[in-house]
mmCIF file with all atom_site columns, C-alpha atoms in Angstrom:
data_model
loop_
_atom_site.group_PDB
_atom_site.id
_atom_site.type_symbol
_atom_site.label_atom_id
_atom_site.label_alt_id
_atom_site.label_comp_id
_atom_site.label_asym_id
_atom_site.label_entity_id
_atom_site.label_seq_id
_atom_site.pdbx_PDB_ins_code
_atom_site.Cartn_x
_atom_site.Cartn_y
_atom_site.Cartn_z
_atom_site.occupancy
_atom_site.B_iso_or_equiv
_atom_site.pdbx_formal_charge
_atom_site.auth_seq_id
_atom_site.auth_comp_id
_atom_site.auth_asym_id
_atom_site.auth_atom_id
_atom_site.pdbx_PDB_model_num
ATOM 1   C CA . ARG A 1 1   ? -114.905 -248.339 176.992 1.00 0.00 ? 1   ARG A CA 1
ATOM 2   C CA . ARG A 1 2   ? -112.245 -246.208 178.647 1.00 0.00 ? 2   ARG A CA 1
ATOM 3   C CA . ILE A 1 3   ? -109.502 -244.723 176.505 1.00 0.00 ? 3   ILE A CA 1
ATOM 4   C CA . ALA A 1 4   ? -106.078 -244.475 178.128 1.00 0.00 ? 4   ALA A CA 1
ATOM 5   C CA . GLY A 1 5   ? -105.442 -241.045 179.592 1.00 0.00 ? 5   GLY A CA 1
ATOM 6   C CA . ARG A 1 6   ? -108.924 -239.694 178.910 1.00 0.00 ? 6   ARG A CA 1
ATOM 7   C CA . GLY A 1 7   ? -110.288 -237.699 181.826 1.00 0.00 ? 7   GLY A CA 1
ATOM 8   C CA . THR A 1 8   ? -107.112 -238.025 183.897 1.00 0.00 ? 8   THR A CA 1
ATOM 9   C CA . ASP A 1 9   ? -105.102 -235.010 185.010 1.00 0.00 ? 9   ASP A CA 1
ATOM 10  C CA . ALA A 1 10  ? -102.058 -234.440 182.792 1.00 0.00 ? 10  ALA A CA 1
ATOM 11  C CA . THR A 1 11  ? -99.788  -234.123 185.839 1.00 0.00 ? 11  THR A CA 1
ATOM 12  C CA . ILE A 1 12  ? -100.670 -237.633 186.989 1.00 0.00 ? 12  ILE A CA 1
ATOM 13  C CA . LEU A 1 13  ? -100.097 -238.988 183.487 1.00 0.00 ? 13  LEU A CA 1
ATOM 14  C CA . LEU A 1 14  ? -96.758  -237.181 183.290 1.00 0.00 ? 14  LEU A CA 1
ATOM 15  C CA . VAL A 1 15  ? -95.591  -238.657 186.604 1.00 0.00 ? 15  VAL A CA 1
ATOM 16  C CA . ASP A 1 16  ? -96.679  -242.097 185.362 1.00 0.00 ? 16  ASP A CA 1
ATOM 17  C CA . GLN A 1 17  ? -94.553  -241.737 182.225 1.00 0.00 ? 17  GLN A CA 1
ATOM 18  C CA . ILE A 1 18  ? -91.573  -240.339 184.112 1.00 0.00 ? 18  ILE A CA 1
ATOM 19  C CA . LEU A 1 19  ? -91.606  -243.199 186.634 1.00 0.00 ? 19  LEU A CA 1
ATOM 20  C CA . GLY A 1 20  ? -92.105  -245.912 184.023 1.00 0.00 ? 20  GLY A CA 1
ATOM 21  C CA . THR A 1 21  ? -89.299  -244.675 181.788 1.00 0.00 ? 21  THR A CA 1
ATOM 22  C CA . ALA A 1 22  ? -86.958  -243.977 184.709 1.00 0.00 ? 22  ALA A CA 1
ATOM 23  C CA . LEU A 1 23  ? -87.466  -247.543 185.888 1.00 0.00 ? 23  LEU A CA 1
ATOM 24  C CA . LEU A 1 24  ? -86.846  -248.887 182.375 1.00 0.00 ? 24  LEU A CA 1
ATOM 25  C CA . VAL A 1 25  ? -83.603  -246.941 181.885 1.00 0.00 ? 25  VAL A CA 1
ATOM 26  C CA . PHE A 1 26  ? -82.383  -247.716 185.413 1.00 0.00 ? 26  PHE A CA 1
ATOM 27  C CA . LEU A 1 27  ? -82.885  -251.456 184.909 1.00 0.00 ? 27  LEU A CA 1
ATOM 28  C CA . ILE A 1 28  ? -81.330  -251.455 181.435 1.00 0.00 ? 28  ILE A CA 1
ATOM 29  C CA . PHE A 1 29  ? -78.272  -249.678 182.833 1.00 0.00 ? 29  PHE A CA 1
ATOM 30  C CA . ALA A 1 30  ? -78.080  -252.280 185.601 1.00 0.00 ? 30  ALA A CA 1
ATOM 31  C CA . ILE A 1 31  ? -78.245  -255.134 183.101 1.00 0.00 ? 31  ILE A CA 1
ATOM 32  C CA . ILE A 1 32  ? -75.661  -253.841 180.619 1.00 0.00 ? 32  ILE A CA 1
ATOM 33  C CA . ASP A 1 33  ? -73.134  -252.391 183.082 1.00 0.00 ? 33  ASP A CA 1
ATOM 34  C CA . ASP A 1 34  ? -69.855  -254.347 182.955 1.00 0.00 ? 34  ASP A CA 1
ATOM 35  C CA . ARG A 1 35  ? -69.050  -253.255 186.495 1.00 0.00 ? 35  ARG A CA 1
ATOM 36  C CA . ASN A 1 36  ? -72.235  -254.914 187.698 1.00 0.00 ? 36  ASN A CA 1
ATOM 37  C CA . GLN A 1 37  ? -72.602  -258.676 187.694 1.00 0.00 ? 37  GLN A CA 1
ATOM 38  C CA . ALA A 1 38  ? -74.179  -258.545 184.275 1.00 0.00 ? 38  ALA A CA 1
ATOM 39  C CA . PRO A 1 39  ? -75.989  -261.574 182.854 1.00 0.00 ? 39  PRO A CA 1
ATOM 40  C CA . GLN A 1 40  ? -74.616  -263.533 179.931 1.00 0.00 ? 40  GLN A CA 1
ATOM 41  C CA . ALA A 1 41  ? -74.804  -261.598 176.664 1.00 0.00 ? 41  ALA A CA 1
ATOM 42  C CA . ASN A 1 42  ? -77.450  -263.928 175.255 1.00 0.00 ? 42  ASN A CA 1
ATOM 43  C CA . LEU A 1 43  ? -79.810  -263.147 178.162 1.00 0.00 ? 43  LEU A CA 1
ATOM 44  C CA . VAL A 1 44  ? -79.715  -259.357 177.862 1.00 0.00 ? 44  VAL A CA 1
ATOM 45  C CA . PRO A 1 45  ? -82.387  -259.042 175.120 1.00 0.00 ? 45  PRO A CA 1
ATOM 46  C CA . VAL A 1 46  ? -84.669  -261.463 176.949 1.00 0.00 ? 46  VAL A CA 1
ATOM 47  C CA . LEU A 1 47  ? -84.308  -259.585 180.233 1.00 0.00 ? 47  LEU A CA 1
ATOM 48  C CA . ILE A 1 48  ? -84.925  -256.222 178.584 1.00 0.00 ? 48  ILE A CA 1
ATOM 49  C CA . GLY A 1 49  ? -88.027  -257.670 176.924 1.00 0.00 ? 49  GLY A CA 1
ATOM 50  C CA . VAL A 1 50  ? -89.293  -258.966 180.262 1.00 0.00 ? 50  VAL A CA 1
ATOM 51  C CA . ILE A 1 51  ? -88.672  -255.546 181.818 1.00 0.00 ? 51  ILE A CA 1
ATOM 52  C CA . VAL A 1 52  ? -90.566  -253.762 179.033 1.00 0.00 ? 52  VAL A CA 1
ATOM 53  C CA . VAL A 1 53  ? -93.520  -256.145 179.371 1.00 0.00 ? 53  VAL A CA 1
ATOM 54  C CA . ALA A 1 54  ? -93.545  -255.823 183.176 1.00 0.00 ? 54  ALA A CA 1
ATOM 55  C CA . ILE A 1 55  ? -93.490  -252.024 182.989 1.00 0.00 ? 55  ILE A CA 1
ATOM 56  C CA . GLY A 1 56  ? -96.195  -252.096 180.339 1.00 0.00 ? 56  GLY A CA 1
ATOM 57  C CA . VAL A 1 57  ? -98.426  -254.316 182.432 1.00 0.00 ? 57  VAL A CA 1
ATOM 58  C CA . SER A 1 58  ? -97.940  -252.256 185.578 1.00 0.00 ? 58  SER A CA 1
ATOM 59  C CA . PHE A 1 59  ? -97.875  -248.719 184.127 1.00 0.00 ? 59  PHE A CA 1
ATOM 60  C CA . GLY A 1 60  ? -99.660  -249.164 180.792 1.00 0.00 ? 60  GLY A CA 1
ATOM 61  C CA . ALA A 1 61  ? -103.287 -248.823 181.807 1.00 0.00 ? 61  ALA A CA 1
ATOM 62  C CA . MET A 1 62  ? -103.114 -245.150 182.704 1.00 0.00 ? 62  MET A CA 1
ATOM 63  C CA . ASN A 1 63  ? -101.514 -243.689 179.587 1.00 0.00 ? 63  ASN A CA 1
ATOM 64  C CA . GLY A 1 64  ? -101.414 -246.439 177.004 1.00 0.00 ? 64  GLY A CA 1
ATOM 65  C CA . TYR A 1 65  ? -97.974  -248.007 177.566 1.00 0.00 ? 65  TYR A CA 1
ATOM 66  C CA . ALA A 1 66  ? -95.963  -245.196 175.976 1.00 0.00 ? 66  ALA A CA 1
ATOM 67  C CA . ILE A 1 67  ? -92.507  -245.247 177.740 1.00 0.00 ? 67  ILE A CA 1
ATOM 68  C CA . ASN A 1 68  ? -90.919  -244.351 174.381 1.00 0.00 ? 68  ASN A CA 1
ATOM 69  C CA . PRO A 1 69  ? -91.857  -241.250 172.373 1.00 0.00 ? 69  PRO A CA 1
ATOM 70  C CA . ALA A 1 70  ? -90.974  -242.909 169.058 1.00 0.00 ? 70  ALA A CA 1
ATOM 71  C CA . ARG A 1 71  ? -93.177  -245.917 169.812 1.00 0.00 ? 71  ARG A CA 1
ATOM 72  C CA . ASP A 1 72  ? -96.085  -243.758 170.922 1.00 0.00 ? 72  ASP A CA 1
ATOM 73  C CA . PHE A 1 73  ? -96.178  -240.792 168.543 1.00 0.00 ? 73  PHE A CA 1
ATOM 74  C CA . GLY A 1 74  ? -96.155  -242.758 165.272 1.00 0.00 ? 74  GLY A CA 1
ATOM 75  C CA . PRO A 1 75  ? -99.421  -244.613 165.918 1.00 0.00 ? 75  PRO A CA 1
ATOM 76  C CA . ARG A 1 76  ? -101.061 -241.415 167.198 1.00 0.00 ? 76  ARG A CA 1
ATOM 77  C CA . LEU A 1 77  ? -100.036 -239.580 164.038 1.00 0.00 ? 77  LEU A CA 1
ATOM 78  C CA . PHE A 1 78  ? -101.208 -242.441 161.810 1.00 0.00 ? 78  PHE A CA 1
ATOM 79  C CA . THR A 1 79  ? -104.619 -242.670 163.467 1.00 0.00 ? 79  THR A CA 1
ATOM 80  C CA . ALA A 1 80  ? -105.051 -238.887 163.187 1.00 0.00 ? 80  ALA A CA 1
ATOM 81  C CA . ILE A 1 81  ? -104.173 -238.955 159.473 1.00 0.00 ? 81  ILE A CA 1
ATOM 82  C CA . ALA A 1 82  ? -106.398 -242.001 158.909 1.00 0.00 ? 82  ALA A CA 1
ATOM 83  C CA . GLY A 1 83  ? -109.352 -240.104 160.378 1.00 0.00 ? 83  GLY A CA 1
ATOM 84  C CA . PHE A 1 84  ? -109.975 -241.931 163.647 1.00 0.00 ? 84  PHE A CA 1
ATOM 85  C CA . LYS A 1 85  ? -111.825 -239.775 166.173 1.00 0.00 ? 85  LYS A CA 1
ATOM 86  C CA . ASN A 1 86  ? -110.094 -241.041 169.340 1.00 0.00 ? 86  ASN A CA 1
ATOM 87  C CA . ASN A 1 87  ? -106.538 -240.660 168.104 1.00 0.00 ? 87  ASN A CA 1
ATOM 88  C CA . GLY A 1 88  ? -104.755 -238.921 170.963 1.00 0.00 ? 88  GLY A CA 1
ATOM 89  C CA . LEU A 1 89  ? -103.760 -235.888 168.891 1.00 0.00 ? 89  LEU A CA 1
ATOM 90  C CA . THR A 1 90  ? -106.784 -234.097 167.473 1.00 0.00 ? 90  THR A CA 1
ATOM 91  C CA . ASP A 1 91  ? -109.559 -235.422 169.705 1.00 0.00 ? 91  ASP A CA 1
ATOM 92  C CA . GLY A 1 92  ? -109.587 -232.471 172.104 1.00 0.00 ? 92  GLY A CA 1
ATOM 93  C CA . GLU A 1 93  ? -107.689 -234.161 174.934 1.00 0.00 ? 93  GLU A CA 1
ATOM 94  C CA . PRO A 1 94  ? -104.678 -231.991 175.866 1.00 0.00 ? 94  PRO A CA 1
ATOM 95  C CA . VAL A 1 95  ? -102.436 -234.898 176.863 1.00 0.00 ? 95  VAL A CA 1
ATOM 96  C CA . PHE A 1 96  ? -100.722 -235.776 173.567 1.00 0.00 ? 96  PHE A CA 1
ATOM 97  C CA . TRP A 1 97  ? -97.509  -234.161 174.843 1.00 0.00 ? 97  TRP A CA 1
ATOM 98  C CA . VAL A 1 98  ? -97.263  -236.367 177.951 1.00 0.00 ? 98  VAL A CA 1
ATOM 99  C CA . PRO A 1 99  ? -95.880  -239.501 176.194 1.00 0.00 ? 99  PRO A CA 1
ATOM 100 C CA . ILE A 1 100 ? -93.306  -237.310 174.453 1.00 0.00 ? 100 ILE A CA 1
ATOM 101 C CA . VAL A 1 101 ? -92.067  -235.208 177.378 1.00 0.00 ? 101 VAL A CA 1
ATOM 102 C CA . GLY A 1 102 ? -92.447  -237.764 180.195 1.00 0.00 ? 102 GLY A CA 1
ATOM 103 C CA . PRO A 1 103 ? -90.082  -240.407 178.783 1.00 0.00 ? 103 PRO A CA 1
ATOM 104 C CA . LEU A 1 104 ? -87.446  -237.788 177.978 1.00 0.00 ? 104 LEU A CA 1
ATOM 105 C CA . ILE A 1 105 ? -87.446  -236.607 181.594 1.00 0.00 ? 105 ILE A CA 1
ATOM 106 C CA . GLY A 1 106 ? -87.736  -240.149 182.970 1.00 0.00 ? 106 GLY A CA 1
ATOM 107 C CA . GLY A 1 107 ? -84.816  -241.417 180.908 1.00 0.00 ? 107 GLY A CA 1
ATOM 108 C CA . VAL A 1 108 ? -82.508  -238.742 182.282 1.00 0.00 ? 108 VAL A CA 1
ATOM 109 C CA . ILE A 1 109 ? -83.695  -239.404 185.838 1.00 0.00 ? 109 ILE A CA 1
ATOM 110 C CA . GLY A 1 110 ? -83.298  -243.183 185.515 1.00 0.00 ? 110 GLY A CA 1
ATOM 111 C CA . GLY A 1 111 ? -79.787  -242.863 184.109 1.00 0.00 ? 111 GLY A CA 1
ATOM 112 C CA . ALA A 1 112 ? -78.747  -240.328 186.737 1.00 0.00 ? 112 ALA A CA 1
ATOM 113 C CA . VAL A 1 113 ? -80.117  -242.417 189.608 1.00 0.00 ? 113 VAL A CA 1
ATOM 114 C CA . TYR A 1 114 ? -78.189  -245.448 188.358 1.00 0.00 ? 114 TYR A CA 1
ATOM 115 C CA . ASP A 1 115 ? -74.945  -243.539 187.775 1.00 0.00 ? 115 ASP A CA 1
ATOM 116 C CA . PHE A 1 116 ? -74.974  -241.607 191.046 1.00 0.00 ? 116 PHE A CA 1
ATOM 117 C CA . GLY A 1 117 ? -76.824  -244.088 193.248 1.00 0.00 ? 117 GLY A CA 1
ATOM 118 C CA . VAL A 1 118 ? -75.472  -247.470 192.134 1.00 0.00 ? 118 VAL A CA 1
ATOM 119 C CA . ARG A 1 119 ? -72.604  -247.370 189.640 1.00 0.00 ? 119 ARG A CA 1
ATOM 120 C CA . ARG A 1 120 ? -70.282  -245.230 191.697 1.00 0.00 ? 120 ARG A CA 1
ATOM 121 C CA . PHE A 1 121 ? -70.374  -247.843 194.477 1.00 0.00 ? 121 PHE A CA 1
ATOM 122 C CA . LEU A 1 122 ? -69.530  -250.786 192.199 1.00 0.00 ? 122 LEU A CA 1
ATOM 123 C CA . PRO A 1 123 ? -65.974  -252.138 192.000 1.00 0.00 ? 123 PRO A CA 1
ATOM 124 C CA . PRO A 1 124 ? -63.921  -251.253 188.907 1.00 0.00 ? 124 PRO A CA 1
ATOM 125 C CA . ALA A 1 125 ? -64.434  -253.464 185.849 1.00 0.00 ? 125 ALA A CA 1
ATOM 126 C CA . LYS A 1 126 ? -62.043  -256.376 185.458 1.00 0.00 ? 126 LYS A CA 1
ATOM 127 C CA . ALA A 1 127 ? -59.751  -256.086 182.464 1.00 0.00 ? 127 ALA A CA 1
#
């Protein structure tokens, strides 16, 4: 059985996390922006859920579907404390930092791409 991230270069895993999180933040910004043709308020949580699942399905196999440091680090810490051998922190694999650093970089990139590449070209919000 293959464990996510095991045996893969940390640079590739980092790029995976950056792209996945950048895509997530970009699409969330697009959905919630009042200047964009945003969906009805009751659809926003459903659409964000669909986006998270789609990103998880497409990017999750390589590094274990992290895209959020808070969602990833807690289970890693718990499994290390509980004594599991393949826990992602103390098992000798030097990639535990990737799901923490990658989403932080990806979030900034996704937000910046939306603000500078899309939002500035949208018409002003209607009052």
